[in-house]
Short mmCIF file of the C-alpha atoms (twelve columns), coordinates in Angstrom:
data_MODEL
# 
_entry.id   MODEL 
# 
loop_
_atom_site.group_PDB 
_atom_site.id 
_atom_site.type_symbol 
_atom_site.label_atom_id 
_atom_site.label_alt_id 
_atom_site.label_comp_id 
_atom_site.label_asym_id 
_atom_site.label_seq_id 
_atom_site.Cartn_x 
_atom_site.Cartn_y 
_atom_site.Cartn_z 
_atom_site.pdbx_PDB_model_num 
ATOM 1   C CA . UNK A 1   0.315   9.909  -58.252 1 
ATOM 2   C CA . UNK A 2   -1.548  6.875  -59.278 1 
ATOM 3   C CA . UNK A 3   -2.756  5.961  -55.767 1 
ATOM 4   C CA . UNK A 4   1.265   5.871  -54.756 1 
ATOM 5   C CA . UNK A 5   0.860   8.954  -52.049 1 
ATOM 6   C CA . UNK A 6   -2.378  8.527  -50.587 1 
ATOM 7   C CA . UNK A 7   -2.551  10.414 -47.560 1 
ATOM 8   C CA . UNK A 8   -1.101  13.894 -46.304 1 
ATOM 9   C CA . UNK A 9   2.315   14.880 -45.768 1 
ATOM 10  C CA . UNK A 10  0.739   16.926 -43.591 1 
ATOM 11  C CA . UNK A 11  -2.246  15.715 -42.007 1 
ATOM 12  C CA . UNK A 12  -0.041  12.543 -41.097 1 
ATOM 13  C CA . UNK A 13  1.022   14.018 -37.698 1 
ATOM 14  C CA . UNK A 14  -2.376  13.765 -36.141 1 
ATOM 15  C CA . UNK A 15  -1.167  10.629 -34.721 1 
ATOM 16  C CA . UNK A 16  1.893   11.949 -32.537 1 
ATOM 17  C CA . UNK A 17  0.043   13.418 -30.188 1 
ATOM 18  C CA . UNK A 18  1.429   14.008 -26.536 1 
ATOM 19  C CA . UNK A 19  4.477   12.098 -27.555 1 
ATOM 20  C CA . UNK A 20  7.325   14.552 -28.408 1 
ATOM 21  C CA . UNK A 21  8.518   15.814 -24.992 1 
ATOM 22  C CA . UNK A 22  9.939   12.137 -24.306 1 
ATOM 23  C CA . UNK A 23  11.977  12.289 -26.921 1 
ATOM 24  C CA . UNK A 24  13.588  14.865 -26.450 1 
ATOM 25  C CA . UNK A 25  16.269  14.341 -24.173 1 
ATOM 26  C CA . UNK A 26  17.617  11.124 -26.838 1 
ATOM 27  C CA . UNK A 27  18.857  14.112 -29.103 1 
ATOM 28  C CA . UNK A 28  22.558  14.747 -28.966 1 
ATOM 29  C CA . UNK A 29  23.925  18.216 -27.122 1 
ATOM 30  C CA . UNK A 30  25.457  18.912 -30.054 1 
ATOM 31  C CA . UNK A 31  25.410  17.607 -32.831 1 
ATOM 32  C CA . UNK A 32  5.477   30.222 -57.856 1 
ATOM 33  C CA . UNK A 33  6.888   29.317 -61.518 1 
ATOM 34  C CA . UNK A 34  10.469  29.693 -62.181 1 
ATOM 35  C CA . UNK A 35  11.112  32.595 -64.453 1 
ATOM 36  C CA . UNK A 36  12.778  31.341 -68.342 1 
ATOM 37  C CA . UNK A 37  16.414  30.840 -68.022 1 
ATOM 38  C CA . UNK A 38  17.390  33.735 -70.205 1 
ATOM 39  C CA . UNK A 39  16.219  35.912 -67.936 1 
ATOM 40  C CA . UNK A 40  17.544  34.339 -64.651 1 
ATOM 41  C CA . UNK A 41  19.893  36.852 -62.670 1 
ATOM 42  C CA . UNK A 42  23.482  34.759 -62.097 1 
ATOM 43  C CA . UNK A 43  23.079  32.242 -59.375 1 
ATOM 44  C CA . UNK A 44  25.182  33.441 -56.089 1 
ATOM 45  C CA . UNK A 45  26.019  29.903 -55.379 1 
ATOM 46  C CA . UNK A 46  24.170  26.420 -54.971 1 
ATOM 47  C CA . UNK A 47  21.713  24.800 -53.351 1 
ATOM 48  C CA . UNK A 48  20.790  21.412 -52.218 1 
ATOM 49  C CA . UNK A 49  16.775  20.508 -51.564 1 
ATOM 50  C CA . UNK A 50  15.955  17.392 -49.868 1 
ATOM 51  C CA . UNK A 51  12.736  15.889 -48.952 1 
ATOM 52  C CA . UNK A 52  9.637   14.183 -50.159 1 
ATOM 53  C CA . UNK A 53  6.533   14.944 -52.751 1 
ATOM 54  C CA . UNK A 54  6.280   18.530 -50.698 1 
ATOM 55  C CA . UNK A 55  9.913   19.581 -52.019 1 
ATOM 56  C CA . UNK A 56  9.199   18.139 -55.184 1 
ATOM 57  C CA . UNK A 57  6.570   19.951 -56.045 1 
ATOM 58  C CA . UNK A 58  3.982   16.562 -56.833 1 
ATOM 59  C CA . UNK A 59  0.867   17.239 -58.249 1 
ATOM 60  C CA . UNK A 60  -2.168  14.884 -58.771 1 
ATOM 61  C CA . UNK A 61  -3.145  13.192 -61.837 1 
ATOM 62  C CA . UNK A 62  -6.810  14.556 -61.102 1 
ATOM 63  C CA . UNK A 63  -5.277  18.282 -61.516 1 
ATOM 64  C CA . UNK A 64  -6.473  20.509 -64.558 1 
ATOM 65  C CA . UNK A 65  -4.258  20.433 -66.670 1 
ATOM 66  C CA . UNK A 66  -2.912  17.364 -65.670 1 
ATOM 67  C CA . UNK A 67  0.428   16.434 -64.969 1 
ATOM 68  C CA . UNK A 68  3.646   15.487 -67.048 1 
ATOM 69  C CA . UNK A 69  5.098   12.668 -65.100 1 
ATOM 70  C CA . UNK A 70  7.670   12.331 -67.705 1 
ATOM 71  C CA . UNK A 71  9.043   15.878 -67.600 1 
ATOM 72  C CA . UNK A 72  10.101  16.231 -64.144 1 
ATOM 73  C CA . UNK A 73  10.775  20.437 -64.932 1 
ATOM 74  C CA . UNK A 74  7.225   20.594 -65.290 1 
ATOM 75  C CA . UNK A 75  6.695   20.329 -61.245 1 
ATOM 76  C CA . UNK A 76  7.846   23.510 -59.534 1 
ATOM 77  C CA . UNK A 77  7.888   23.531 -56.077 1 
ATOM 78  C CA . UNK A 78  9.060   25.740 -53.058 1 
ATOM 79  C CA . UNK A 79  12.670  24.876 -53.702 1 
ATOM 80  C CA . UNK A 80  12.868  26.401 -57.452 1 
ATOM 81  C CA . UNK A 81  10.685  29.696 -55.492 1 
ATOM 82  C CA . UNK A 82  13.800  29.967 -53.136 1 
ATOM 83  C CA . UNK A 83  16.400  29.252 -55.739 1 
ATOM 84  C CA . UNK A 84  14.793  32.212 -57.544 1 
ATOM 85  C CA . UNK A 85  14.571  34.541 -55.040 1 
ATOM 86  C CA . UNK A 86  17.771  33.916 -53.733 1 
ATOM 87  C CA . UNK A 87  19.872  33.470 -57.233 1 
ATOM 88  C CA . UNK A 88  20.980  30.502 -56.409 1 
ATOM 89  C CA . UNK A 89  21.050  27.279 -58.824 1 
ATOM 90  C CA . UNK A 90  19.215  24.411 -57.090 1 
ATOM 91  C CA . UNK A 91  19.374  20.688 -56.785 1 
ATOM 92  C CA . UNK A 92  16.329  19.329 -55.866 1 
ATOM 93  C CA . UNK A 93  16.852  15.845 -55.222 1 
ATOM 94  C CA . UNK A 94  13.382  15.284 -53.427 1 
ATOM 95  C CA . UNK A 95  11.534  12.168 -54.201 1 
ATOM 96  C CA . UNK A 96  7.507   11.409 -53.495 1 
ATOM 97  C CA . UNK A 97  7.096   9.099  -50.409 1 
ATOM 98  C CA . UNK A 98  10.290  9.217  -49.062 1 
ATOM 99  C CA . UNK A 99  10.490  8.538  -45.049 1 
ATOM 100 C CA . UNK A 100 13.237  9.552  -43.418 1 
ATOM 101 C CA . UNK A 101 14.553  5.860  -43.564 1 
ATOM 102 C CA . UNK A 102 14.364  5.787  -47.071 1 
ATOM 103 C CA . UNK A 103 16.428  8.366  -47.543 1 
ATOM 104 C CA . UNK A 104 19.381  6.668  -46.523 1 
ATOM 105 C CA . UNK A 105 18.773  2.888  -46.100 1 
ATOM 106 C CA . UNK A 106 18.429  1.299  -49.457 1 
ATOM 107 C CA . UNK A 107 15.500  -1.519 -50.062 1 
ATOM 108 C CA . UNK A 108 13.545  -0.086 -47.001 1 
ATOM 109 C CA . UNK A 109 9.739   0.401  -47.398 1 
ATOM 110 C CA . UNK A 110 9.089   3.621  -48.292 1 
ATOM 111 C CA . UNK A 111 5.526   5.028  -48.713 1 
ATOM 112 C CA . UNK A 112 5.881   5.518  -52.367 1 
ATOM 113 C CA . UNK A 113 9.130   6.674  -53.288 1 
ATOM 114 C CA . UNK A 114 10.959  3.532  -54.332 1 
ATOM 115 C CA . UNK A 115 8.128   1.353  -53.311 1 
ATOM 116 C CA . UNK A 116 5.217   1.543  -51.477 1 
ATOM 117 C CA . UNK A 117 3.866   -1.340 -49.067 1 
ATOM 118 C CA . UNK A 118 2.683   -4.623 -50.611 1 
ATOM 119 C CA . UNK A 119 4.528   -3.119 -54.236 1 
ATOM 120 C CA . UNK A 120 7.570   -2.991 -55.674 1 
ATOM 121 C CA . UNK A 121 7.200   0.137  -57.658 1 
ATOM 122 C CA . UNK A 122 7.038   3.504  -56.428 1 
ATOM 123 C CA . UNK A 123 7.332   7.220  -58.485 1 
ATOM 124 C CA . UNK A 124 11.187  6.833  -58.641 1 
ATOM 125 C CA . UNK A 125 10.618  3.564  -60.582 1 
ATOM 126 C CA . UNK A 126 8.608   5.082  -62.982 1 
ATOM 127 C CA . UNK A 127 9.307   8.674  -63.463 1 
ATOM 128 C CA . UNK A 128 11.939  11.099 -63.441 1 
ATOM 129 C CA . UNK A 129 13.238  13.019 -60.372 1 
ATOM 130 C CA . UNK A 130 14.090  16.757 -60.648 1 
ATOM 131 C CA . UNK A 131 18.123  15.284 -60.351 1 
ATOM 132 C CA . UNK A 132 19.218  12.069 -61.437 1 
ATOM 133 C CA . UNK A 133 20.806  9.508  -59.082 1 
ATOM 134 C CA . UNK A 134 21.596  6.139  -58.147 1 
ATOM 135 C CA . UNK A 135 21.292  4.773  -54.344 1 
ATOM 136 C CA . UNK A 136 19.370  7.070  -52.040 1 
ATOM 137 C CA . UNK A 137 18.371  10.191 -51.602 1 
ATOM 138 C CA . UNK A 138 21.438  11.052 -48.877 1 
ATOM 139 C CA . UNK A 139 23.918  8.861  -50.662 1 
ATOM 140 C CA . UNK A 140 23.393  11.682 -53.417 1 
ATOM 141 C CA . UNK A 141 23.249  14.412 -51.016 1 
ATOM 142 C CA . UNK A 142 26.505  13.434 -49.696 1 
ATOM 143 C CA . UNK A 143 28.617  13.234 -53.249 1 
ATOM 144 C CA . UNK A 144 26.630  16.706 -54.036 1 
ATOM 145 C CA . UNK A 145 28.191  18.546 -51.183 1 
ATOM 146 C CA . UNK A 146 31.594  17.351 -51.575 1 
ATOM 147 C CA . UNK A 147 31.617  18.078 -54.995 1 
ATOM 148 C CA . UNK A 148 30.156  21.677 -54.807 1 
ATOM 149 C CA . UNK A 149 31.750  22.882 -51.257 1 
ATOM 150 C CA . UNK A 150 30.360  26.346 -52.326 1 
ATOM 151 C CA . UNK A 151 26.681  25.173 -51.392 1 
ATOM 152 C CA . UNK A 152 25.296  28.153 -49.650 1 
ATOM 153 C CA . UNK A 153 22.117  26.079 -48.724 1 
ATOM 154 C CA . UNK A 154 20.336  22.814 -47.529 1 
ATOM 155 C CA . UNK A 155 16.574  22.743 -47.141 1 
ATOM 156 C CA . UNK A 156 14.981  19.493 -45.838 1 
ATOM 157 C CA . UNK A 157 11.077  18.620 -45.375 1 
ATOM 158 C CA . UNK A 158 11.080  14.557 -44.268 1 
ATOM 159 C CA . UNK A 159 9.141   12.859 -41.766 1 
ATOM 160 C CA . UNK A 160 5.400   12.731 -41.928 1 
ATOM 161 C CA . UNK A 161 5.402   9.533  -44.574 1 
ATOM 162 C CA . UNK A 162 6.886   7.882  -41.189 1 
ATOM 163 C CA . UNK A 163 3.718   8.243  -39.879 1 
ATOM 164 C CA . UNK A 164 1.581   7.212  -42.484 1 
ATOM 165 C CA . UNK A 165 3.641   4.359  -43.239 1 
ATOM 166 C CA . UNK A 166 2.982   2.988  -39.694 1 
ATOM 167 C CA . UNK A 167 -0.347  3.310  -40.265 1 
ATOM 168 C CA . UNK A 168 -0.636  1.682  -43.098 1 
ATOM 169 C CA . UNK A 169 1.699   -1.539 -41.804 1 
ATOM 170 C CA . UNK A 170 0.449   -1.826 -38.054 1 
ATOM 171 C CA . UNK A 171 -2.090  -3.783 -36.528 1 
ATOM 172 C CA . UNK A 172 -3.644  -1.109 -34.650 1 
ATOM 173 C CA . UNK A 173 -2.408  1.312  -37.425 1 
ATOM 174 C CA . UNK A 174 -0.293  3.219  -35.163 1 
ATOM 175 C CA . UNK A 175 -2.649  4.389  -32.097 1 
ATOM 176 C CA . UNK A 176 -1.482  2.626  -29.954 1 
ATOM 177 C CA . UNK A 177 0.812   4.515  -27.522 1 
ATOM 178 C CA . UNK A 178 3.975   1.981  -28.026 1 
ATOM 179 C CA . UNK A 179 3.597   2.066  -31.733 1 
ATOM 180 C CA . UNK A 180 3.251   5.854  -31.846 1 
ATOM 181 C CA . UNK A 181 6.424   6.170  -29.881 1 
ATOM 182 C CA . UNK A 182 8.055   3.962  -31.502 1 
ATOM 183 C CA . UNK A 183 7.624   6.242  -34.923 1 
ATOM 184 C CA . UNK A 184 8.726   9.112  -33.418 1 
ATOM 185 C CA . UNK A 185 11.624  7.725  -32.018 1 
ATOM 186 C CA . UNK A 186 12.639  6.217  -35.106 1 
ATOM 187 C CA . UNK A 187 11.836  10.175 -37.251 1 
ATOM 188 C CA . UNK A 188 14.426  11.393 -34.520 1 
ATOM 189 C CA . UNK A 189 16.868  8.922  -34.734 1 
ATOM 190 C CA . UNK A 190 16.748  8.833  -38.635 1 
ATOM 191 C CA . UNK A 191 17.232  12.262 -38.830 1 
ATOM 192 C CA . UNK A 192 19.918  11.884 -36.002 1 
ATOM 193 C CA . UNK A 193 21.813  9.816  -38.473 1 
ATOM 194 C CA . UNK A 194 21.076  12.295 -42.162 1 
ATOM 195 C CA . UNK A 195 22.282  15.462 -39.630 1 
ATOM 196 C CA . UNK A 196 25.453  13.726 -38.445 1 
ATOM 197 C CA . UNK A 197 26.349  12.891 -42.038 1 
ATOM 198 C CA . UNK A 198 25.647  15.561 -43.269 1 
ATOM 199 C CA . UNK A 199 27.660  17.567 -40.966 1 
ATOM 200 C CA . UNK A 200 30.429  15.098 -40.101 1 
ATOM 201 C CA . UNK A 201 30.936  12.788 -43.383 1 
ATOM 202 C CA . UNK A 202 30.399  15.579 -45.809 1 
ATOM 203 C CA . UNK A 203 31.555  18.299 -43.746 1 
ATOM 204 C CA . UNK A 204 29.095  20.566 -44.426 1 
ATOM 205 C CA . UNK A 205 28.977  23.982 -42.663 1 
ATOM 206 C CA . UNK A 206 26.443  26.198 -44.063 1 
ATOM 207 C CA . UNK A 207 23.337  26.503 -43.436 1 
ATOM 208 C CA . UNK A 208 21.471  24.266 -42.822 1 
ATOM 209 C CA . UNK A 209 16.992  24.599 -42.764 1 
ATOM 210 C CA . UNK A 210 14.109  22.020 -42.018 1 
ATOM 211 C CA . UNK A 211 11.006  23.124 -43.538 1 
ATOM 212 C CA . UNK A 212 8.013   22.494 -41.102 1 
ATOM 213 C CA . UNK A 213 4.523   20.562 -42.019 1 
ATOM 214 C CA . UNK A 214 1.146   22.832 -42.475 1 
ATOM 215 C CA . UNK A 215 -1.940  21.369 -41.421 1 
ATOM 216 C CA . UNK A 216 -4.457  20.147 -43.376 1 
ATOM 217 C CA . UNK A 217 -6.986  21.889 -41.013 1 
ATOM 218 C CA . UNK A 218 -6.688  24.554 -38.680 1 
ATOM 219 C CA . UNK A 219 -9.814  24.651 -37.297 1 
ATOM 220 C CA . UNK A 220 -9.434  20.603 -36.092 1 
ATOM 221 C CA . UNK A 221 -7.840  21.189 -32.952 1 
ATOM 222 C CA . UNK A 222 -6.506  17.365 -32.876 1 
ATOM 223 C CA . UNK A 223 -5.013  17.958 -36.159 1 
ATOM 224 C CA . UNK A 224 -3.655  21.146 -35.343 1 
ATOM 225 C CA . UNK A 225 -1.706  19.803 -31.921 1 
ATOM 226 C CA . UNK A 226 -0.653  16.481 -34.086 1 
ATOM 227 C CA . UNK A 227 0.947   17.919 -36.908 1 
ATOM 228 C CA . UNK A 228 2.440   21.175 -34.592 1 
ATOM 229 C CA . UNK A 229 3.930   18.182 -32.106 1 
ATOM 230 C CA . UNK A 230 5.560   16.326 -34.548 1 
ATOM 231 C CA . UNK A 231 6.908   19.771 -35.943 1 
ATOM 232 C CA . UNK A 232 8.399   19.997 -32.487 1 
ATOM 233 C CA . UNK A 233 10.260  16.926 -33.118 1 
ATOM 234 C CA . UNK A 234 11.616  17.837 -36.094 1 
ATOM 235 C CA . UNK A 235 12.606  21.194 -35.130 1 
ATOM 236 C CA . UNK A 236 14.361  20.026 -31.914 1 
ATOM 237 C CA . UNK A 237 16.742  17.947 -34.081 1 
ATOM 238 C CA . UNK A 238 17.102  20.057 -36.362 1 
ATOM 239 C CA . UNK A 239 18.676  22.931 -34.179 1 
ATOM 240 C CA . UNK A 240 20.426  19.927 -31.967 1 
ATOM 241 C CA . UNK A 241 22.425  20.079 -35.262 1 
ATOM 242 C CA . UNK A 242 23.231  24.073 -35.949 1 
ATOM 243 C CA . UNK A 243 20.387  23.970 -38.425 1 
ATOM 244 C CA . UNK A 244 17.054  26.635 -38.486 1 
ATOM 245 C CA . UNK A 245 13.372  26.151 -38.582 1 
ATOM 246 C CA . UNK A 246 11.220  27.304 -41.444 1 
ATOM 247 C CA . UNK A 247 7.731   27.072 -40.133 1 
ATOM 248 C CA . UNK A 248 5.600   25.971 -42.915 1 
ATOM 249 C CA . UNK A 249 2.969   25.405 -40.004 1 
ATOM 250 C CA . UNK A 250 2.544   29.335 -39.409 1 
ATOM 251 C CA . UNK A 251 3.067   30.121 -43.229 1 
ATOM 252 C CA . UNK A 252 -0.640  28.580 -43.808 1 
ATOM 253 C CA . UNK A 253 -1.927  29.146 -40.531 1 
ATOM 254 C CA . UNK A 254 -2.937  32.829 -41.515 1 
ATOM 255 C CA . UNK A 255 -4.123  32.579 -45.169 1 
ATOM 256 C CA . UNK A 256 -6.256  29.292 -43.966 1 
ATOM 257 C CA . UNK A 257 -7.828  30.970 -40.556 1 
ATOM 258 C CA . UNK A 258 -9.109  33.690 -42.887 1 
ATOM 259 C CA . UNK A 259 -10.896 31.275 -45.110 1 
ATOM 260 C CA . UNK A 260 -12.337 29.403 -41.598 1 
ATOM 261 C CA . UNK A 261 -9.466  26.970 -40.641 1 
ATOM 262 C CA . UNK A 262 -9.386  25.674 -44.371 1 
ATOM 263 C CA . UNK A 263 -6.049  26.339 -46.344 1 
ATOM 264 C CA . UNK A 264 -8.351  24.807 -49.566 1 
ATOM 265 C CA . UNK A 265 -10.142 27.387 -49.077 1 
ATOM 266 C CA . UNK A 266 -7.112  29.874 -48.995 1 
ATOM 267 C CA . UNK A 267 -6.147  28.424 -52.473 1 
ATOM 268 C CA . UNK A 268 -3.320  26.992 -50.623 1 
ATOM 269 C CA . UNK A 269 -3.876  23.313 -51.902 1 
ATOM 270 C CA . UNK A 270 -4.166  22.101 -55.429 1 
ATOM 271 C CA . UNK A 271 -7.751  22.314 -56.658 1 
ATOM 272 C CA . UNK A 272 -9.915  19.293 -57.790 1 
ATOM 273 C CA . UNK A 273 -12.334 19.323 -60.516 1 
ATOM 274 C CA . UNK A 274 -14.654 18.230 -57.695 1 
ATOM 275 C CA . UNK A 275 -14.131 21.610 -55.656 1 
ATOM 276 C CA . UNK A 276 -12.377 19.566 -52.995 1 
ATOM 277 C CA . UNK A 277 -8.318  19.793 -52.921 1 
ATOM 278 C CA . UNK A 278 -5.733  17.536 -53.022 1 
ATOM 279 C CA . UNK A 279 -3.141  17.698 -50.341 1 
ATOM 280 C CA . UNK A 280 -0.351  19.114 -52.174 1 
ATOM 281 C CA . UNK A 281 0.402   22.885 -52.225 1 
ATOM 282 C CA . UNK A 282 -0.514  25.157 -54.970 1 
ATOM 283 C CA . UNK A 283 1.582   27.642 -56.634 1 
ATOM 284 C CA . UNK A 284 0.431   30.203 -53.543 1 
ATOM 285 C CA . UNK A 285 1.220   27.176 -50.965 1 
ATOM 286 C CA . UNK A 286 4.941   26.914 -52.210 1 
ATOM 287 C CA . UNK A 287 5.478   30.461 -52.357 1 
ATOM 288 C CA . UNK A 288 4.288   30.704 -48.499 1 
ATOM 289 C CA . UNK A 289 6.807   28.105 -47.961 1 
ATOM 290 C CA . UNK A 290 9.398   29.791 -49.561 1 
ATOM 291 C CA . UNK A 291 8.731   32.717 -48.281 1 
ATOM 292 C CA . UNK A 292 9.100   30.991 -44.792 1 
ATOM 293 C CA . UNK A 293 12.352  29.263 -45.463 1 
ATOM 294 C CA . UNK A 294 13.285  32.866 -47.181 1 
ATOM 295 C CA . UNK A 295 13.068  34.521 -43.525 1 
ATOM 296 C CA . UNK A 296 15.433  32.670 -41.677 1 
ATOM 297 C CA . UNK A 297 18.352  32.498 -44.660 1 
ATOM 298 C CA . UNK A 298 20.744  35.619 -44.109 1 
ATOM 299 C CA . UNK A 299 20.518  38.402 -46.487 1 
ATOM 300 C CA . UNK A 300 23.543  38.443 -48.713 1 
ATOM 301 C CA . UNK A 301 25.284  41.660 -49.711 1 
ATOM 302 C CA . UNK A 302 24.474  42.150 -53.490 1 
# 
């Protein structure tokens, strides 16, 4: 992406460690390629994706062939595998870099979305998203659902670009105990605040699914309890809201422990000429994903 995403989604997490169970009492008690349109079955109904360069599908300018920035149809990520399993016609409003406040405060640093720190630019400046909007990602979300009140289905992967960001704008680059608390309590109470608008301003009532982070490494047992703690944090607001967990963590924990730890080796990461990967799934990686967002969605008489 030019240098705009420059460090995992994923691997981010491996600074939350030990830090999620004190959070956890703030939450409220309640509160693969997409097949040519001509042969598409009828969609059963819509669907809303929301999230950052995971959900959008983002691949690297390094990737053979190389990407079309320009011709945002030509990423396909796990949201247009779901959409296609499920018939259902997606909206995937996902941007690269979001944070999770990004997605609904406007001129906020983001980690490459709309900007990136120390620039003004970011991918939404310069390319295409999947949808087209103006504002942020949940000011879209919002108009979306009350316009299409048949939405059968909201996915959302957000939070790890927290992380990084914090690294990237800290003194001690976020190990320090207060700072790393500090990010986690601001991923819960972010997401505190896209939930309860969701539910409560838009009045949404179906379902509702966070997508988990997969490691980068599941043989690094520090990045393995990182990016599973911040899960935790995710999850636990997730369901504080009637909403269900995907674990993307467990989709690639299999594939990548028979390939020693490595999902690159699994083929779950986007290949390098190099022979290293980039961070972003492949076409396998999303269809794990959406295989494990997939499990937890009802089945639906036909």
């Amino acid at each position: 992406m030019h240098g705009l995403i420059r460090r995992s989604a994923a691997g981010a997490a491996v600074a939350v460690l030990g830090l999620v169970a004190s959070l956890m009492s703030a939450l409220p008690a309640s509160a693969a390629s997409t097949a040519p349109a001509h042969h598409r079955p009828a969609a059963r109904g819509a669907y809303l994706a929301l999230g950052d360069s995971v959900a959008f599908g983002y691949v690297p300018p390094e990737a053979v062939p190389p990407p079309n920035y320009h011709d945002a149809s030509s990423f396909v990520g796990y949201p247009e595998d779901v959409a296609r399993a499920l018939r259902l016609r997606v909206a995937n409003a996902s941007c690269p870099g979001e944070t999770t406040a990004s997605m609904f405060m406007p001129r906020v640093v983001s980690n490459g979305c709309e900007n990136s720190p120390g620039s003004s630019t970011g991918y939404r400046t310069q390319y295409p998203l999947h949808v087209f909007y103006k504002g942020t990602q949940l000011r879209f979300a919002l108009k979306y659902l009350a316009r299409h009140r048949h939405t059968r289905l909201v996915t959302i992967n957000i939070g790890a670009n927290d992380v990084f960001l914090c690294q990237e704008t800290t003194k001690d680059h976020c190990t320090s105990q207060a700072e790393l608390t500090a990010v986690l309590k601001e991923i819960t109470a972010n997401l505190t605040t896209i939930y309860t608008k969701i539910r409560h301003v838009a009045h949404y009532r179906g379902l509702l699914v966070a997508l988990t982070y997969y490691s980068l490494s599941y043989s690094d047992p520090t990045q393995v309890a990182g990016t599973e703690l911040l899960n935790s944090a995710i999850a636990s607001v997730t369901k504080a809201f009637g909403g269900k967990v995907a674990d993307g963590f467990a989709a690639f924990e299999g594939p990548s422990n028979a390939a020693g730890g490595s999902p690159c080796k699994a083929g779950l990461l986007i290949k390098l000429p190099d022979g290293t990967c980039n961070i972003h799934p492949s076409a396998a990686g999303h269809l794990l994903l959406a295989q494990a967002i997939e499990k937890v969605v009802p089945a639906q008489p036909r």
